[in-house]
Amino acid sequence: EDQVTQSPEALRLQEGESSSLNCSYTVSGLRGLFWYRQDPGKGPEFLFTLYSAGEEKEKERLKATLTKKESFLHITAPKPEDSATYLCAVREINSGGGADGLTFGKGTHLIIQP
Amino acid sequence: ETGVTQTPRHLVMGMTNKKSLKCEQHLGHNAMYWYKQSAKKPLELMFVYNFKEQTENNSVPSRFSPECPNSSHLFLHLHTLQPEDSALYLCASSQERLGIHEQFFGPGTRLTVL
């Protein structure tokens, strides 16, 4: 069973048309949930970290929220330059306390048409 | 140089070749990671290094051999690869301290195995 599921797989919006991307997760203990943006041929670019349910973070036209089962990335009045693949990842609580890898979803491919 | 750099950016190799991927982070972080990104699949964690010590090997075939000589450099040595190993290989780093866990990614090496 996938630990991180993102929906929709692809989304096409008109410039200025607000929408939300979903990331649902199943982990025994959440240490953090991360949102990244990835442009074609490039590495993921860090956007937000959310640690606990109810937390919200904003950056320009993007707002990320977190509940106990899912996270949303809200895009308000998007512009064509917001077109990218948005990745969600989780990090489980590591009893060892050291560095640990992230578990990623497959991403949402977002296209903003002018 | 800033952030996380990776060389080469593109690599084409035959199945009998031996090559190495290099990653360098200029962020003063103490943990480094290798991920594999294949088409239509989520990013897959390969290796984790914490303070130069390998703390995770995510069931990666032995034809991939990591090396971390210090906290700023990470290598991935490749030998006798298969065509299905063609993918984008991403390096990331993080600073493991209380409350701070974001991983920052390099641009990746696009590997093609013929």
PDB file of C-alpha atoms in Angstrom, chain A:
ATOM      1  CA  GLU A   1       0.000   0.000   0.000  1.00  0.00           C
ATOM      2  CA  ASP A   2       1.311   3.441  -0.986  1.00  0.00           C
ATOM      3  CA  GLN A   3       2.228   5.631   1.958  1.00  0.00           C
ATOM      4  CA  VAL A   4       1.835   8.872  -0.002  1.00  0.00           C
ATOM      5  CA  THR A   5      -0.860   9.389  -2.640  1.00  0.00           C
ATOM      6  CA  GLN A   6      -1.203  12.589  -4.598  1.00  0.00           C
ATOM      7  CA  SER A   7      -4.214  13.712  -6.609  1.00  0.00           C
ATOM      8  CA  PRO A   8      -4.951  14.632  -9.246  1.00  0.00           C
ATOM      9  CA  GLU A   9      -2.082  13.218 -11.329  1.00  0.00           C
ATOM     10  CA  ALA A  10      -2.412  16.157 -13.704  1.00  0.00           C
ATOM     11  CA  LEU A  11      -4.276  19.451 -13.564  1.00  0.00           C
ATOM     12  CA  ARG A  12      -4.736  22.086 -16.226  1.00  0.00           C
ATOM     13  CA  LEU A  13      -5.971  25.530 -15.110  1.00  0.00           C
ATOM     14  CA  GLN A  14      -6.521  28.888 -16.699  1.00  0.00           C
ATOM     15  CA  GLU A  15      -4.393  31.741 -15.425  1.00  0.00           C
ATOM     16  CA  GLY A  16      -6.100  33.156 -12.326  1.00  0.00           C
ATOM     17  CA  GLU A  17      -8.166  30.014 -11.682  1.00  0.00           C
ATOM     18  CA  SER A  18      -7.518  28.919  -8.090  1.00  0.00           C
ATOM     19  CA  SER A  19      -7.420  25.252  -7.093  1.00  0.00           C
ATOM     20  CA  SER A  20      -5.997  22.740  -4.606  1.00  0.00           C
ATOM     21  CA  LEU A  21      -3.690  19.751  -4.828  1.00  0.00           C
ATOM     22  CA  ASN A  22      -4.140  16.859  -2.423  1.00  0.00           C
ATOM     23  CA  CYS A  23      -1.626  14.655  -0.645  1.00  0.00           C
ATOM     24  CA  SER A  24      -2.928  11.835   1.535  1.00  0.00           C
ATOM     25  CA  TYR A  25      -0.550   9.840   3.690  1.00  0.00           C
ATOM     26  CA  THR A  26      -0.467   6.814   5.953  1.00  0.00           C
ATOM     27  CA  VAL A  27       2.375   6.606   8.444  1.00  0.00           C
ATOM     28  CA  SER A  28       2.598   5.336  11.993  1.00  0.00           C
ATOM     29  CA  GLY A  29       4.081   8.596  13.224  1.00  0.00           C
ATOM     30  CA  LEU A  30       4.621  11.755  11.191  1.00  0.00           C
ATOM     31  CA  ARG A  31       7.850  13.639  11.705  1.00  0.00           C
ATOM     32  CA  GLY A  32       7.191  16.065   8.891  1.00  0.00           C
ATOM     33  CA  LEU A  33       5.382  16.557   5.593  1.00  0.00           C
ATOM     34  CA  PHE A  34       7.199  18.353   2.795  1.00  0.00           C
ATOM     35  CA  TRP A  35       6.133  20.039  -0.429  1.00  0.00           C
ATOM     36  CA  TYR A  36       8.528  20.451  -3.341  1.00  0.00           C
ATOM     37  CA  ARG A  37       8.266  21.942  -6.799  1.00  0.00           C
ATOM     38  CA  GLN A  38      10.084  20.254  -9.693  1.00  0.00           C
ATOM     39  CA  ASP A  39      10.614  21.794 -13.112  1.00  0.00           C
ATOM     40  CA  PRO A  40      11.489  19.562 -16.100  1.00  0.00           C
ATOM     41  CA  GLY A  41      15.121  18.398 -16.045  1.00  0.00           C
ATOM     42  CA  LYS A  42      15.777  19.876 -12.601  1.00  0.00           C
ATOM     43  CA  GLY A  43      15.938  18.685  -9.028  1.00  0.00           C
ATOM     44  CA  PRO A  44      13.061  19.267  -6.598  1.00  0.00           C
ATOM     45  CA  GLU A  45      12.934  22.745  -5.064  1.00  0.00           C
ATOM     46  CA  PHE A  46      11.898  22.933  -1.416  1.00  0.00           C
ATOM     47  CA  LEU A  47       8.665  24.838  -0.689  1.00  0.00           C
ATOM     48  CA  PHE A  48       7.248  24.012   2.757  1.00  0.00           C
ATOM     49  CA  THR A  49       7.555  21.805   5.814  1.00  0.00           C
ATOM     50  CA  LEU A  50       4.524  21.047   7.979  1.00  0.00           C
ATOM     51  CA  TYR A  51       4.953  19.262  11.293  1.00  0.00           C
ATOM     52  CA  SER A  52       1.564  19.023  12.998  1.00  0.00           C
ATOM     53  CA  ALA A  53      -2.135  18.961  12.165  1.00  0.00           C
ATOM     54  CA  GLY A  54      -3.606  22.424  11.859  1.00  0.00           C
ATOM     55  CA  GLU A  55      -0.378  23.996  10.714  1.00  0.00           C
ATOM     56  CA  GLU A  56      -0.442  26.297   7.670  1.00  0.00           C
ATOM     57  CA  LYS A  57       2.316  27.971   5.679  1.00  0.00           C
ATOM     58  CA  GLU A  58       2.198  30.472   2.833  1.00  0.00           C
ATOM     59  CA  LYS A  59       4.559  31.630   0.131  1.00  0.00           C
ATOM     60  CA  GLU A  60       3.378  34.026  -2.559  1.00  0.00           C
ATOM     61  CA  ARG A  61       0.399  32.321  -4.290  1.00  0.00           C
ATOM     62  CA  LEU A  62       0.882  29.003  -2.468  1.00  0.00           C
ATOM     63  CA  LYS A  63      -0.574  27.903   0.863  1.00  0.00           C
ATOM     64  CA  ALA A  64      -0.002  24.501   2.426  1.00  0.00           C
ATOM     65  CA  THR A  65      -2.212  22.990   5.119  1.00  0.00           C
ATOM     66  CA  LEU A  66      -2.025  19.769   7.129  1.00  0.00           C
ATOM     67  CA  THR A  67      -4.507  17.442   8.823  1.00  0.00           C
ATOM     68  CA  LYS A  68      -3.892  14.071  10.451  1.00  0.00           C
ATOM     69  CA  LYS A  69      -4.494  12.257   7.160  1.00  0.00           C
ATOM     70  CA  GLU A  70      -3.747  14.689   4.345  1.00  0.00           C
ATOM     71  CA  SER A  71      -2.223  17.914   3.179  1.00  0.00           C
ATOM     72  CA  PHE A  72      -3.443  20.424   0.652  1.00  0.00           C
ATOM     73  CA  LEU A  73      -1.470  22.807  -1.496  1.00  0.00           C
ATOM     74  CA  HIS A  74      -3.750  25.695  -2.389  1.00  0.00           C
ATOM     75  CA  ILE A  75      -2.819  27.790  -5.405  1.00  0.00           C
ATOM     76  CA  THR A  76      -4.475  31.200  -5.561  1.00  0.00           C
ATOM     77  CA  ALA A  77      -4.710  33.099  -8.856  1.00  0.00           C
ATOM     78  CA  PRO A  78      -1.935  31.052 -10.480  1.00  0.00           C
ATOM     79  CA  LYS A  79       0.323  32.345 -13.226  1.00  0.00           C
ATOM     80  CA  PRO A  80       1.913  30.404 -16.095  1.00  0.00           C
ATOM     81  CA  GLU A  81       5.246  30.382 -14.210  1.00  0.00           C
ATOM     82  CA  ASP A  82       3.571  28.243 -11.524  1.00  0.00           C
ATOM     83  CA  SER A  83       3.454  25.391 -14.038  1.00  0.00           C
ATOM     84  CA  ALA A  84       5.523  22.499 -12.637  1.00  0.00           C
ATOM     85  CA  THR A  85       5.223  19.131 -10.944  1.00  0.00           C
ATOM     86  CA  TYR A  86       4.427  19.468  -7.246  1.00  0.00           C
ATOM     87  CA  LEU A  87       5.753  16.703  -5.034  1.00  0.00           C
ATOM     88  CA  CYS A  88       4.623  15.726  -1.545  1.00  0.00           C
ATOM     89  CA  ALA A  89       6.852  13.716   0.786  1.00  0.00           C
ATOM     90  CA  VAL A  90       6.657  12.448   4.348  1.00  0.00           C
ATOM     91  CA  ARG A  91       9.208  11.557   6.952  1.00  0.00           C
ATOM     92  CA  GLU A  92       8.255   9.063   9.631  1.00  0.00           C
ATOM     93  CA  ILE A  93       9.372   9.246  13.215  1.00  0.00           C
ATOM     94  CA  ASN A  94      12.764   7.517  13.411  1.00  0.00           C
ATOM     95  CA  SER A  95      13.414   5.848  16.732  1.00  0.00           C
ATOM     96  CA  GLY A  96      17.141   6.213  16.106  1.00  0.00           C
ATOM     97  CA  GLY A  97      16.855   9.965  15.850  1.00  0.00           C
ATOM     98  CA  GLY A  98      19.338  10.264  12.981  1.00  0.00           C
ATOM     99  CA  ALA A  99      18.991  11.245   9.351  1.00  0.00           C
ATOM    100  CA  ASP A 100      16.225   9.494   7.463  1.00  0.00           C
ATOM    101  CA  GLY A 101      14.977   9.459   3.896  1.00  0.00           C
ATOM    102  CA  LEU A 102      11.725  10.869   2.602  1.00  0.00           C
ATOM    103  CA  THR A 103       8.868   8.875   1.070  1.00  0.00           C
ATOM    104  CA  PHE A 104       7.511  10.673  -1.968  1.00  0.00           C
ATOM    105  CA  GLY A 105       4.234  10.618  -3.857  1.00  0.00           C
ATOM    106  CA  LYS A 106       4.160  10.493  -7.636  1.00  0.00           C
ATOM    107  CA  GLY A 107       3.408  14.202  -7.902  1.00  0.00           C
ATOM    108  CA  THR A 108       0.796  16.421  -9.540  1.00  0.00           C
ATOM    109  CA  HIS A 109       1.705  17.847 -12.940  1.00  0.00           C
ATOM    110  CA  LEU A 110       0.229  21.357 -12.993  1.00  0.00           C
ATOM    111  CA  ILE A 111      -0.201  23.384 -16.167  1.00  0.00           C
ATOM    112  CA  ILE A 112      -1.360  27.002 -16.031  1.00  0.00           C
ATOM    113  CA  GLN A 113      -2.553  28.273 -19.379  1.00  0.00           C
ATOM    114  CA  PRO A 114      -2.318  32.012 -20.135  1.00  0.00           C
TER     115      PRO A 114
END
